[in-house]
PDB file of C-alpha atoms in Angstrom:
ATOM      1  CA  MET A  83       8.099  17.417  -5.569  1.00  0.00           C
ATOM      2  CA  SER A  84       4.973  15.259  -5.354  1.00  0.00           C
ATOM      3  CA  LYS A  85       2.948  15.004  -2.180  1.00  0.00           C
ATOM      4  CA  VAL A  86       2.728  11.288  -1.313  1.00  0.00           C
ATOM      5  CA  ALA A  87       0.199   9.518   0.914  1.00  0.00           C
ATOM      6  CA  VAL A  88       1.501   6.284   2.444  1.00  0.00           C
ATOM      7  CA  VAL A  89      -1.597   4.533   3.769  1.00  0.00           C
ATOM      8  CA  PHE A  90      -1.478   1.192   5.574  1.00  0.00           C
ATOM      9  CA  TRP A  91      -3.174  -1.362   7.795  1.00  0.00           C
ATOM     10  CA  SER A  92      -1.007  -3.683   9.875  1.00  0.00           C
ATOM     11  CA  GLN A  93      -1.795  -6.485  12.279  1.00  0.00           C
ATOM     12  CA  SER A  94       1.652  -7.651  13.384  1.00  0.00           C
ATOM     13  CA  GLY A  95       3.710  -4.550  12.589  1.00  0.00           C
ATOM     14  CA  ASN A  96       5.399  -5.934   9.462  1.00  0.00           C
ATOM     15  CA  THR A  97       3.345  -3.862   7.016  1.00  0.00           C
ATOM     16  CA  GLN A  98       3.718  -0.842   9.301  1.00  0.00           C
ATOM     17  CA  SER A  99       7.515  -1.197   9.063  1.00  0.00           C
ATOM     18  CA  MET A 100       7.176  -1.325   5.297  1.00  0.00           C
ATOM     19  CA  ALA A 101       4.971   1.799   5.309  1.00  0.00           C
ATOM     20  CA  GLU A 102       7.463   3.673   7.452  1.00  0.00           C
ATOM     21  CA  ALA A 103      10.251   2.877   4.969  1.00  0.00           C
ATOM     22  CA  VAL A 104       8.189   4.199   2.036  1.00  0.00           C
ATOM     23  CA  ALA A 105       7.255   7.287   4.051  1.00  0.00           C
ATOM     24  CA  GLU A 106      10.891   7.937   4.971  1.00  0.00           C
ATOM     25  CA  GLY A 107      11.869   7.862   1.311  1.00  0.00           C
ATOM     26  CA  ALA A 108       8.956  10.122   0.375  1.00  0.00           C
ATOM     27  CA  GLY A 109       9.665  12.590   3.172  1.00  0.00           C
ATOM     28  CA  THR A 110       6.244  12.161   4.737  1.00  0.00           C
ATOM     29  CA  ASP A 111       4.483  10.278   7.513  1.00  0.00           C
ATOM     30  CA  ALA A 112       2.779   6.923   7.186  1.00  0.00           C
ATOM     31  CA  ILE A 113      -0.997   7.172   7.687  1.00  0.00           C
ATOM     32  CA  GLU A 114      -3.052   4.436   9.314  1.00  0.00           C
ATOM     33  CA  VAL A 115      -5.974   3.595   7.050  1.00  0.00           C
ATOM     34  CA  SER A 116      -8.446   4.552   9.801  1.00  0.00           C
ATOM     35  CA  SER A 117      -7.171   8.156   9.471  1.00  0.00           C
ATOM     36  CA  PHE A 118      -7.596   8.338   5.674  1.00  0.00           C
ATOM     37  CA  SER A 119     -10.635   8.694   3.427  1.00  0.00           C
ATOM     38  CA  ALA A 120     -11.478   8.961  -0.250  1.00  0.00           C
ATOM     39  CA  ALA A 121     -11.902  12.713   0.259  1.00  0.00           C
ATOM     40  CA  ASP A 122      -8.193  12.910   1.128  1.00  0.00           C
ATOM     41  CA  VAL A 123      -7.109  11.575  -2.284  1.00  0.00           C
ATOM     42  CA  ALA A 124      -7.464  15.037  -3.861  1.00  0.00           C
ATOM     43  CA  ASN A 125      -4.736  16.353  -1.513  1.00  0.00           C
ATOM     44  CA  TYR A 126      -2.016  14.039  -2.868  1.00  0.00           C
ATOM     45  CA  ASP A 127      -0.146  13.432  -6.120  1.00  0.00           C
ATOM     46  CA  ALA A 128       0.915   9.816  -5.536  1.00  0.00           C
ATOM     47  CA  PHE A 129       0.076   6.942  -3.214  1.00  0.00           C
ATOM     48  CA  ALA A 130       1.459   3.839  -1.580  1.00  0.00           C
ATOM     49  CA  PHE A 131      -1.135   1.543  -0.018  1.00  0.00           C
ATOM     50  CA  GLY A 132      -0.078  -1.321   2.237  1.00  0.00           C
ATOM     51  CA  CYS A 133      -2.021  -4.276   3.568  1.00  0.00           C
ATOM     52  CA  PRO A 134      -0.883  -7.737   4.646  1.00  0.00           C
ATOM     53  CA  ALA A 135      -2.406 -10.924   3.295  1.00  0.00           C
ATOM     54  CA  MET A 136      -5.306 -12.030   5.435  1.00  0.00           C
ATOM     55  CA  GLY A 137      -7.383 -15.211   5.569  1.00  0.00           C
ATOM     56  CA  ALA A 138      -7.254 -16.987   2.246  1.00  0.00           C
ATOM     57  CA  GLU A 139      -4.822 -14.480   0.695  1.00  0.00           C
ATOM     58  CA  GLU A 140      -7.094 -11.454   0.684  1.00  0.00           C
ATOM     59  CA  LEU A 141      -7.110  -7.842   1.884  1.00  0.00           C
ATOM     60  CA  GLU A 142      -8.168  -7.023   5.433  1.00  0.00           C
ATOM     61  CA  SER A 143     -11.930  -6.614   5.005  1.00  0.00           C
ATOM     62  CA  ASP A 144     -13.131  -4.596   8.012  1.00  0.00           C
ATOM     63  CA  GLU A 145     -10.915  -1.485   7.973  1.00  0.00           C
ATOM     64  CA  PHE A 146      -8.626  -1.532   4.942  1.00  0.00           C
ATOM     65  CA  GLU A 147     -10.732  -2.773   2.052  1.00  0.00           C
ATOM     66  CA  PRO A 148     -13.655  -0.317   2.494  1.00  0.00           C
ATOM     67  CA  ILE A 149     -11.266   2.674   2.387  1.00  0.00           C
ATOM     68  CA  TRP A 150      -9.320   1.199  -0.523  1.00  0.00           C
ATOM     69  CA  ASP A 151     -12.522   0.584  -2.482  1.00  0.00           C
ATOM     70  CA  ALA A 152     -13.740   4.133  -1.800  1.00  0.00           C
ATOM     71  CA  CYS A 153     -10.424   5.598  -3.018  1.00  0.00           C
ATOM     72  CA  ILE A 154     -10.313   3.706  -6.320  1.00  0.00           C
ATOM     73  CA  PRO A 155     -12.614   6.071  -8.259  1.00  0.00           C
ATOM     74  CA  GLU A 156     -10.749   9.087  -6.888  1.00  0.00           C
ATOM     75  CA  PHE A 157      -7.218   8.134  -8.010  1.00  0.00           C
ATOM     76  CA  GLY A 158      -7.632   9.090 -11.659  1.00  0.00           C
ATOM     77  CA  ASP A 159      -4.235   8.758 -13.332  1.00  0.00           C
ATOM     78  CA  LYS A 160      -2.227   9.314 -10.141  1.00  0.00           C
ATOM     79  CA  PRO A 161       0.450   6.654  -9.507  1.00  0.00           C
ATOM     80  CA  VAL A 162      -0.303   4.039  -6.855  1.00  0.00           C
ATOM     81  CA  ALA A 163       2.160   1.556  -5.349  1.00  0.00           C
ATOM     82  CA  LEU A 164       0.962  -1.511  -3.423  1.00  0.00           C
ATOM     83  CA  PHE A 165       2.867  -3.309  -0.662  1.00  0.00           C
ATOM     84  CA  GLY A 166       2.417  -5.750   2.188  1.00  0.00           C
ATOM     85  CA  SER A 167       3.619  -8.796   4.042  1.00  0.00           C
ATOM     86  CA  TYR A 168       2.375 -12.348   4.211  1.00  0.00           C
ATOM     87  CA  GLY A 169       3.052 -15.268   6.521  1.00  0.00           C
ATOM     88  CA  TRP A 170       1.846 -18.198   4.435  1.00  0.00           C
ATOM     89  CA  GLY A 171       1.093 -18.968   0.826  1.00  0.00           C
ATOM     90  CA  ASP A 172       3.098 -17.478  -2.000  1.00  0.00           C
ATOM     91  CA  GLY A 173       1.945 -13.877  -2.145  1.00  0.00           C
ATOM     92  CA  GLU A 174      -0.985 -14.563  -4.467  1.00  0.00           C
ATOM     93  CA  TRP A 175      -3.043 -11.861  -2.713  1.00  0.00           C
ATOM     94  CA  MET A 176      -0.761  -9.184  -4.176  1.00  0.00           C
ATOM     95  CA  GLU A 177      -1.214 -10.432  -7.740  1.00  0.00           C
ATOM     96  CA  THR A 178      -4.971 -10.488  -7.196  1.00  0.00           C
ATOM     97  CA  TRP A 179      -4.950  -7.019  -5.628  1.00  0.00           C
ATOM     98  CA  LYS A 180      -2.850  -5.572  -8.445  1.00  0.00           C
ATOM     99  CA  SER A 181      -4.969  -7.184 -11.152  1.00  0.00           C
ATOM    100  CA  GLU A 182      -8.248  -6.029  -9.622  1.00  0.00           C
ATOM    101  CA  ALA A 183      -6.863  -2.514  -9.124  1.00  0.00           C
ATOM    102  CA  GLU A 184      -5.688  -2.273 -12.737  1.00  0.00           C
ATOM    103  CA  ASP A 185      -9.026  -3.643 -13.970  1.00  0.00           C
ATOM    104  CA  ALA A 186     -10.708  -0.828 -12.014  1.00  0.00           C
ATOM    105  CA  GLY A 187      -8.495   1.768 -13.722  1.00  0.00           C
ATOM    106  CA  VAL A 188      -5.861   2.281 -11.009  1.00  0.00           C
ATOM    107  CA  LYS A 189      -2.413   3.191 -12.328  1.00  0.00           C
ATOM    108  CA  VAL A 190      -0.374   0.620 -10.340  1.00  0.00           C
ATOM    109  CA  VAL A 191       3.299   1.544 -10.676  1.00  0.00           C
ATOM    110  CA  SER A 192       4.856  -0.946  -8.269  1.00  0.00           C
ATOM    111  CA  THR A 193       4.195  -3.868  -5.937  1.00  0.00           C
ATOM    112  CA  THR A 194       6.392  -5.043  -3.079  1.00  0.00           C
ATOM    113  CA  ILE A 195       5.831  -8.042  -0.830  1.00  0.00           C
ATOM    114  CA  CYS A 196       7.787  -9.814   1.852  1.00  0.00           C
ATOM    115  CA  ASN A 197       7.337 -13.003   3.830  1.00  0.00           C
ATOM    116  CA  ASP A 198       6.960 -12.057   7.509  1.00  0.00           C
ATOM    117  CA  ALA A 199       9.143  -9.133   8.634  1.00  0.00           C
ATOM    118  CA  PRO A 200      10.831  -7.042   5.933  1.00  0.00           C
ATOM    119  CA  ASP A 201      14.595  -7.471   5.753  1.00  0.00           C
ATOM    120  CA  ASP A 202      17.086  -4.686   5.060  1.00  0.00           C
ATOM    121  CA  ASP A 203      16.904  -5.243   1.286  1.00  0.00           C
ATOM    122  CA  VAL A 204      13.107  -4.887   1.233  1.00  0.00           C
ATOM    123  CA  LEU A 205      13.243  -1.804   3.452  1.00  0.00           C
ATOM    124  CA  ALA A 206      15.849  -0.218   1.148  1.00  0.00           C
ATOM    125  CA  GLN A 207      13.688  -1.037  -1.884  1.00  0.00           C
ATOM    126  CA  LEU A 208      10.680   0.576  -0.196  1.00  0.00           C
ATOM    127  CA  LYS A 209      12.624   3.666   0.768  1.00  0.00           C
ATOM    128  CA  SER A 210      13.685   4.026  -2.889  1.00  0.00           C
ATOM    129  CA  LEU A 211      10.057   3.574  -3.905  1.00  0.00           C
ATOM    130  CA  GLY A 212       9.088   6.462  -1.623  1.00  0.00           C
ATOM    131  CA  GLU A 213      11.800   8.622  -3.184  1.00  0.00           C
ATOM    132  CA  GLU A 214      10.532   7.789  -6.696  1.00  0.00           C
ATOM    133  CA  LEU A 215       6.917   8.553  -5.801  1.00  0.00           C
ATOM    134  CA  ALA A 216       7.959  11.914  -4.362  1.00  0.00           C
ATOM    135  CA  GLN A 217       9.714  13.060  -7.551  1.00  0.00           C
TER     136      GLN A 217
END
């Protein structure tokens, strides 16, 4: 059984709901990004990072992005899933995030997005993702 870190930043609660679904599937707790650091990466086997689209379809830059950037070199070949919600646009921020992560050597195994609040189908998909990461 893999130890999974589900790390998130949420403004409206939508991405937090998504994180809680992943964490439920993984049998762990969701961790607010302010309580996580690059030093914590060594304690986990797999990761799910969640951030909503902000501004012009970008990651939240004050709290989330600095931690995410610090974790990138620490991931090695550990699997990382990305998730988040958006309220406008078409979800382009996730494609950008995934592409930049892969270019930096992150082993991205999954992405999940939803427009506004996650519905039951998205929450079920995220719970299954948590279960897969924990295997």
